[in-house]
Coordinates of C-alpha atoms and ligand atoms in Angstrom, one line a residue:
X1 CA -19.8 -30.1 24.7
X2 CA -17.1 -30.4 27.3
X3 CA -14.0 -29.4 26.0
X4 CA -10.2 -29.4 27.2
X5 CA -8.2 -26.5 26.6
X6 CA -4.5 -27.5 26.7
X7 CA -3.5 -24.2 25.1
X8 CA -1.4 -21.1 27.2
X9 CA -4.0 -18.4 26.0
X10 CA -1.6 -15.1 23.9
X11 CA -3.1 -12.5 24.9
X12 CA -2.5 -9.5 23.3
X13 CA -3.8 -6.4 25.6
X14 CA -0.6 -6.9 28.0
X15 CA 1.9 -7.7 24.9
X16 CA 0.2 -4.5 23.5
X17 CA 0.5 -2.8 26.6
X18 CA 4.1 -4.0 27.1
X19 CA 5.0 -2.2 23.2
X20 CA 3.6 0.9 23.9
X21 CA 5.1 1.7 27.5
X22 CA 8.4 0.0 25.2
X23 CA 7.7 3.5 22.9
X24 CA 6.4 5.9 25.4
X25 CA 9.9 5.5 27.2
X26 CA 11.9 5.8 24.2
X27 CA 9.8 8.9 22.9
X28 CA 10.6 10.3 26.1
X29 CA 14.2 10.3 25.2
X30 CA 13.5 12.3 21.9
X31 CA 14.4 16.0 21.8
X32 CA 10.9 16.6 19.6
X33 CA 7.5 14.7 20.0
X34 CA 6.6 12.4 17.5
X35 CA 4.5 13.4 15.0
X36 CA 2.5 10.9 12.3
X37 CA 0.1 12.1 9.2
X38 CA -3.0 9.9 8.1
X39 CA -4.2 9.9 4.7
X40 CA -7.6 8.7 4.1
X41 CA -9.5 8.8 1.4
X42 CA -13.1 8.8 0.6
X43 CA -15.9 7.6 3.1
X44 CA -15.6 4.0 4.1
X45 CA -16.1 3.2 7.4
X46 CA -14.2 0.8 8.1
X47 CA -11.3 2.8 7.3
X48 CA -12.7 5.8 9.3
X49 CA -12.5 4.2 12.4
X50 CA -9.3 2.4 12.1
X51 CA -7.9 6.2 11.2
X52 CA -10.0 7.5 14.4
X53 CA -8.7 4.8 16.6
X54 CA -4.9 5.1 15.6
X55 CA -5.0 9.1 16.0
X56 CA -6.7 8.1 19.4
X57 CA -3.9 5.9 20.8
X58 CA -1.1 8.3 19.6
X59 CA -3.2 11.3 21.4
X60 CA -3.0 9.0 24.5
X61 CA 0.6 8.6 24.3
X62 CA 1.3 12.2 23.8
X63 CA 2.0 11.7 20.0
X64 CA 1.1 14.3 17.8
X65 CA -1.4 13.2 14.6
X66 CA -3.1 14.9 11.9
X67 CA -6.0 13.3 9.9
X68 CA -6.3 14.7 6.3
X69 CA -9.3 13.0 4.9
X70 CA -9.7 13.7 1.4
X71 CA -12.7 13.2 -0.7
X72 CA -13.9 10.1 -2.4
X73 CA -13.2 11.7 -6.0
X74 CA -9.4 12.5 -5.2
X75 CA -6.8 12.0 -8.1
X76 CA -4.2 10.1 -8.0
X77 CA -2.2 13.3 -8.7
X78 CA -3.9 15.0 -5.6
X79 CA -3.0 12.3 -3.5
X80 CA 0.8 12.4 -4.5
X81 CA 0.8 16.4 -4.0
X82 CA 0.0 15.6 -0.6
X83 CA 2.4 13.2 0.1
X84 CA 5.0 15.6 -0.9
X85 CA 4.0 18.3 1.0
X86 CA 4.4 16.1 4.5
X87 CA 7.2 14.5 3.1
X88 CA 9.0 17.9 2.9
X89 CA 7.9 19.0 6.4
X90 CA 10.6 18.2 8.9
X91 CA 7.8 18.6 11.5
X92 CA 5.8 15.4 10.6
X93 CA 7.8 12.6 11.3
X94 CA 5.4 8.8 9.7
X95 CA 2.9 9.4 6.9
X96 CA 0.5 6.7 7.4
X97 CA -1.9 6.3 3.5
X98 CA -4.8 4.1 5.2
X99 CA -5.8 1.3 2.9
X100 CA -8.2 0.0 0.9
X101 CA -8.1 3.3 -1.4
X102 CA -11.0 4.1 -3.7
X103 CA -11.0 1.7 -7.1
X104 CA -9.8 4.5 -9.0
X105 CA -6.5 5.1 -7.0
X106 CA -3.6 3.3 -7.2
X107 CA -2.4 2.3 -3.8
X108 CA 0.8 0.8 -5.0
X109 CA 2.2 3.9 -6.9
X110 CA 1.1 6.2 -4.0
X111 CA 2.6 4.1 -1.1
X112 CA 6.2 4.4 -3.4
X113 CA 6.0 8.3 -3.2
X114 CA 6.3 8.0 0.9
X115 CA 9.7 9.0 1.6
X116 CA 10.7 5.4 2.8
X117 CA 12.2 7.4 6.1
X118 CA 8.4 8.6 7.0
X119 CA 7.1 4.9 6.1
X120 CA 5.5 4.0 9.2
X121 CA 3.3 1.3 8.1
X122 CA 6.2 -0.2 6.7
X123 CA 4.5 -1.0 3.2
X124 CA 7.0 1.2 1.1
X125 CA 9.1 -1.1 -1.5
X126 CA 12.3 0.1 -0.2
X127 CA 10.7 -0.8 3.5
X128 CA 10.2 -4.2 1.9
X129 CA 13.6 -4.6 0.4
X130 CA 15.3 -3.6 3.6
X131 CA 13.6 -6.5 5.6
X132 CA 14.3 -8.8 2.8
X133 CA 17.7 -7.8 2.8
X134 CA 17.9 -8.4 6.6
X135 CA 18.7 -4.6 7.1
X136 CA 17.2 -2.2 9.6
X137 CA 14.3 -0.5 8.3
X138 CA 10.1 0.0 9.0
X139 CA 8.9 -3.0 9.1
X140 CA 4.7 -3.5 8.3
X141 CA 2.8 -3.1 11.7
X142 CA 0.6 -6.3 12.2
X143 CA 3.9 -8.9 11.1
X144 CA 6.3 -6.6 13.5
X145 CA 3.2 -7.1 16.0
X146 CA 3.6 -10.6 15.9
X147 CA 7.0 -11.1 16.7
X148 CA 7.0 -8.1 19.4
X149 CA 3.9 -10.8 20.6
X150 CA 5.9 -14.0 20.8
X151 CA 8.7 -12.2 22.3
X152 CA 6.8 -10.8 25.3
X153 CA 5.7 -14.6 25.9
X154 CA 9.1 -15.7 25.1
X155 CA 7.9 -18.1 22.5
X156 CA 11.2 -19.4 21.1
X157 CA 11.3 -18.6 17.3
X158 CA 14.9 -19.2 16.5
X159 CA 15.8 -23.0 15.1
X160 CA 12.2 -23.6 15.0
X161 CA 10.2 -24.4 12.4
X162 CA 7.3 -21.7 11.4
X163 CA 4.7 -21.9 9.0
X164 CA 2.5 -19.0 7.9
X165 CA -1.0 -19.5 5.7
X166 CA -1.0 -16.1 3.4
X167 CA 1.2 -14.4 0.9
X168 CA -0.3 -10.5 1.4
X169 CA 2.3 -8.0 1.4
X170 CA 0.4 -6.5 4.5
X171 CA 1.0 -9.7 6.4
X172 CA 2.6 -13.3 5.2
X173 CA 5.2 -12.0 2.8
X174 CA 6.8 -9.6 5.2
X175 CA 6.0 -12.0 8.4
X176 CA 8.1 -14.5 6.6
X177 CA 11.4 -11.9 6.3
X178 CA 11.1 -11.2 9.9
X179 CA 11.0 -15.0 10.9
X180 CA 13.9 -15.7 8.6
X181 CA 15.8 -12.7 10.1
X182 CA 15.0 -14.2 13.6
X183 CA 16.2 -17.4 12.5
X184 CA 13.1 -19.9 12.2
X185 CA 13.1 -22.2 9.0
X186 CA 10.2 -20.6 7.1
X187 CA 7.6 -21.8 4.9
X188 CA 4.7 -20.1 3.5
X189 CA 1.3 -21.9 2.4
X190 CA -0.7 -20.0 0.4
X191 CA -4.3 -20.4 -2.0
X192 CA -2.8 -22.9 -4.2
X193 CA -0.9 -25.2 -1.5
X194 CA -3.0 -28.7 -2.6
X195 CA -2.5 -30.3 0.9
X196 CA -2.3 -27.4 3.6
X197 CA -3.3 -30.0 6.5
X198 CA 0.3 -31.7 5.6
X199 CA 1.8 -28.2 5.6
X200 CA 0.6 -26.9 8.9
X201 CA 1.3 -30.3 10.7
X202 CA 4.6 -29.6 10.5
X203 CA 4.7 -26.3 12.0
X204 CA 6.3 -25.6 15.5
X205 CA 4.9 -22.0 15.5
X206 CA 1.5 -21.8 13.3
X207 CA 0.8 -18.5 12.2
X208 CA -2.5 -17.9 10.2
X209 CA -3.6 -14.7 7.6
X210 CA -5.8 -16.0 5.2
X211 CA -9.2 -14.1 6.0
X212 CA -11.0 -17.4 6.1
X213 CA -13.2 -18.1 8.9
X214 CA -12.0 -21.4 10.8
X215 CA -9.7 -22.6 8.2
X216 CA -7.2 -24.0 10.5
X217 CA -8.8 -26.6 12.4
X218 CA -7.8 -29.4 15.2
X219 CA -6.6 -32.3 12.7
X220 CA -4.0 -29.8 11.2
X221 CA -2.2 -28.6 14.0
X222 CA 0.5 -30.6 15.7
X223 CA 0.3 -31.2 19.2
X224 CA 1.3 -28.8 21.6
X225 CA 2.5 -26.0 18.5
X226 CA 2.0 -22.4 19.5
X227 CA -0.6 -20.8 16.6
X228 CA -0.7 -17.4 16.3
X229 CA -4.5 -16.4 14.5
X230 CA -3.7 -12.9 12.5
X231 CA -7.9 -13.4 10.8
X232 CA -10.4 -10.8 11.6
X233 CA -13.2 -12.2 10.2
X234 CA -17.0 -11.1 10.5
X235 CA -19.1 -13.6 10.6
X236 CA -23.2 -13.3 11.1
X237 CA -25.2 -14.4 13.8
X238 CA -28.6 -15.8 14.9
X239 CA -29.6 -12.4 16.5
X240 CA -28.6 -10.5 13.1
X241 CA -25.4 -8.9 14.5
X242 CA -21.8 -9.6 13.0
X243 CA -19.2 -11.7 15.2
X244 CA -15.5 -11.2 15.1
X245 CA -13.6 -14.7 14.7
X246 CA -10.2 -15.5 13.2
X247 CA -8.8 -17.9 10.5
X248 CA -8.2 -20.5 13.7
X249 CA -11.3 -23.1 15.3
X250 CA -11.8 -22.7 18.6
X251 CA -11.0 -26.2 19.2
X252 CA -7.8 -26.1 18.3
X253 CA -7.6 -25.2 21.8
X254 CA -7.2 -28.5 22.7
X255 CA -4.5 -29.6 21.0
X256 CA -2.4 -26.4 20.5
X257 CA 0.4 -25.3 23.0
X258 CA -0.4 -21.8 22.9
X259 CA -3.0 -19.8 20.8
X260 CA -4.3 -16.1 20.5
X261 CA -7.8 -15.2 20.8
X262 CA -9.7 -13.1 18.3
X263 CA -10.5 -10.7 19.3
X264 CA -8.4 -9.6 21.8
X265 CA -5.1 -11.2 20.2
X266 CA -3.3 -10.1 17.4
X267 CA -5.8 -7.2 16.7
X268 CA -3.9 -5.0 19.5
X269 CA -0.6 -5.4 18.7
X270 CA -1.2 -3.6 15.5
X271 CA -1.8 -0.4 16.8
X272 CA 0.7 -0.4 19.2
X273 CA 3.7 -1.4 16.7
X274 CA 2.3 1.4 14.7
X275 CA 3.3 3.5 18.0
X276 CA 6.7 2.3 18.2
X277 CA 7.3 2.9 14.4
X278 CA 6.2 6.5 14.5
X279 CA 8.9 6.8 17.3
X280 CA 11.0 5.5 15.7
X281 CA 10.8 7.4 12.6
X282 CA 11.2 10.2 15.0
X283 CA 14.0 8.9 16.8
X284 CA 15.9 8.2 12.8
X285 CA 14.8 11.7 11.7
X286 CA 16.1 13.3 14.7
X287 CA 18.6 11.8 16.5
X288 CA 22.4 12.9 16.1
X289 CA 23.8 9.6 14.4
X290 CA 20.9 8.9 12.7
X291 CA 19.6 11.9 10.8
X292 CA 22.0 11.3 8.1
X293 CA 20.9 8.1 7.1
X294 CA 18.5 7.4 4.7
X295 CA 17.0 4.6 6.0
X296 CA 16.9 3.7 10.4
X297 CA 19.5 2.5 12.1
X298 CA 18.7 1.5 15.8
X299 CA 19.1 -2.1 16.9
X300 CA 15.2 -2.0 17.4
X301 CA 14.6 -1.4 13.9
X302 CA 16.8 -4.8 13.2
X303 CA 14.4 -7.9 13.7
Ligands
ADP1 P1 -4.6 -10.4 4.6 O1 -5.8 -9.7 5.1 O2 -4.0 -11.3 5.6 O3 -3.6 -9.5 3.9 P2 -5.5 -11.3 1.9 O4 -7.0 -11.5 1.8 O5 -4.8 -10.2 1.3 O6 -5.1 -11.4 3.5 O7 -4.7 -12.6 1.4 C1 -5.2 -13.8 1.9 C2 -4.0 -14.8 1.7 O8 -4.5 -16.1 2.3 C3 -3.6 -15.1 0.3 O9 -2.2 -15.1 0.3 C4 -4.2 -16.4 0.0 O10 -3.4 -17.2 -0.9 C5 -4.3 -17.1 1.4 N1 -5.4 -18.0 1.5 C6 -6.7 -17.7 1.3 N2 -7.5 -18.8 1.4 C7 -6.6 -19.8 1.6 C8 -6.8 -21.2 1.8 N3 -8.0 -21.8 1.8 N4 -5.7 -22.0 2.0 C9 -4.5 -21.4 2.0 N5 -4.3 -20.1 1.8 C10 -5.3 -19.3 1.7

């Protein structure tokens, strides 16, 4: 069926793009390189190539990275020993622990053992604090992705009113902080919001991380509001083969302002904030004026 697009198309390669020229410039500033540790553990492989394809984009940025994969019957005690140990080398600057963890682990309690200075992915409870608190800090990758997103399109965000779908602590919760800190009024819809159509109709700026496959259709978005789609969702096919689509229906195209595709939206900017975090990190850890703070300090760590 024919079908009008009104909606700007966000892309994300050029946002992405944008971030990580953004970190290759300040790393170049640095006095060392910047240096991030992945923790994985056991042999999903999901999480195998999410590790592969972050070590990939810091190698092509002229990071340093070390993968320690450990296997699937780890303890939790293991895990923390290793933590430690690049926590206490001044030579590793983030220590990313890639998630999901085997059932057996706690992720929680081994995220907390991150020294909150090395906390790349920004999921450390003192991380979490400091963005709550509206103080500079590592803020979680895919959420500081976002708003590194709208500000390369210069989609305004201050005064206006955003709404997210989904509480994670990966995204919603810590998207909110950083919308508050950037000034929109925020509200957050979640599983157990009885009417989320009347929710999201308010919304000037739409942002969507539920993991549900075309949750957010037409009828519930307000004309002419920017939605930003954070699903990844996998959904099957005729021929047999998985799809990627988001949390957003493609025809809210027509009456959106502005929408990301997926993939090719949000999806990129992930990787690249994780870039700018490990340099960062670096740039706290080493930097006269910073090294003797225990959390960051740079105006770029602010929002
Ligand atoms: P993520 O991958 O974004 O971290 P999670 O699966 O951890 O997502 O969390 C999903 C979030 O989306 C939860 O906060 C949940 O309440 C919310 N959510 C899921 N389904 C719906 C729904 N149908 N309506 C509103 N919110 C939903």
């Amino acid at each position: 069926a024919a079908r009008t697009d009104a909606a700007r198309t966000l892309g994300g390669p050029p946002a992405a793009a944008a971030l990580l020229d953004a970190a290759t410039r300040l790393a170049a500033t640095l006095p060392v390189t910047p240096s991030i540790a992945f923790i994985r553990v056991g042999d999903d492989p999901a999480s195998e190539s999410y590790v592969r394809g972050k070590a990939k984009k810091a190698a092509e940025l002229g990071l340093h990275s070390a993968v320690y994969a450990l296997p699937d019957d780890t303890t939790q005690a293991d895990l923390h020993a290793l933590i430690g140990t690049l926590n206490a080398d001044h030579g590793v600057h983030g220590v990313l622990l890639q998630l999901p963890l085997p059932a057996h682990l706690n992720a929680d309690a081994a995220l907390a053992c991150i020294d909150p200075r090395k906390d790349v992915d920004g999921l450390h409870p003192v991380s979490a604090g400091l963005l709550w608190q509206g103080q500079p800090g590592l803020r979680p990758c895919t959420p500081a992705g976002v708003m590194a997103l709208l500000d390369h399109y210069r989609i305004p965000v201050a005064g206006q009113h955003a709404v997210i779908v989904g509480r994670s602590a990966l995204v919603g919760r810590p998207l909110a902080g950083l919308l508050l800190n950037a000034d929109a009024t925020v509200t957050v819809a979640h599983r157990a919001t009885p009417d989320l159509g009347d929710v999201t109709r308010r919304a000037d700026l739409l942002i969507v991380a539920a993991g549900q496959a075309h949750l957010i259709t037409p009828d519930m978005v307000r004309p002419g509001a920017t939605v930003i789609d954070v699903g990844i969702n996998r959904v099957p096919t005729d021929t047999g083969k998985a799809r990627l689509t988001g949390d957003v229906h493609p025809d809210v195209a027509a009456v959106a302002g502005a929408l990301t595709p997926v993939p090719g939206g949000v999806g990129p900017m992930t990787v690249a904030q994780l870039m700018m975090n490990t340099v960062q990190a670096a740039q706290n850890q080493t930097v006269h004026g910073h090294a003797d703070q225990s959390n960051g300090a740079s105006g770029e760590l602010l929002r």
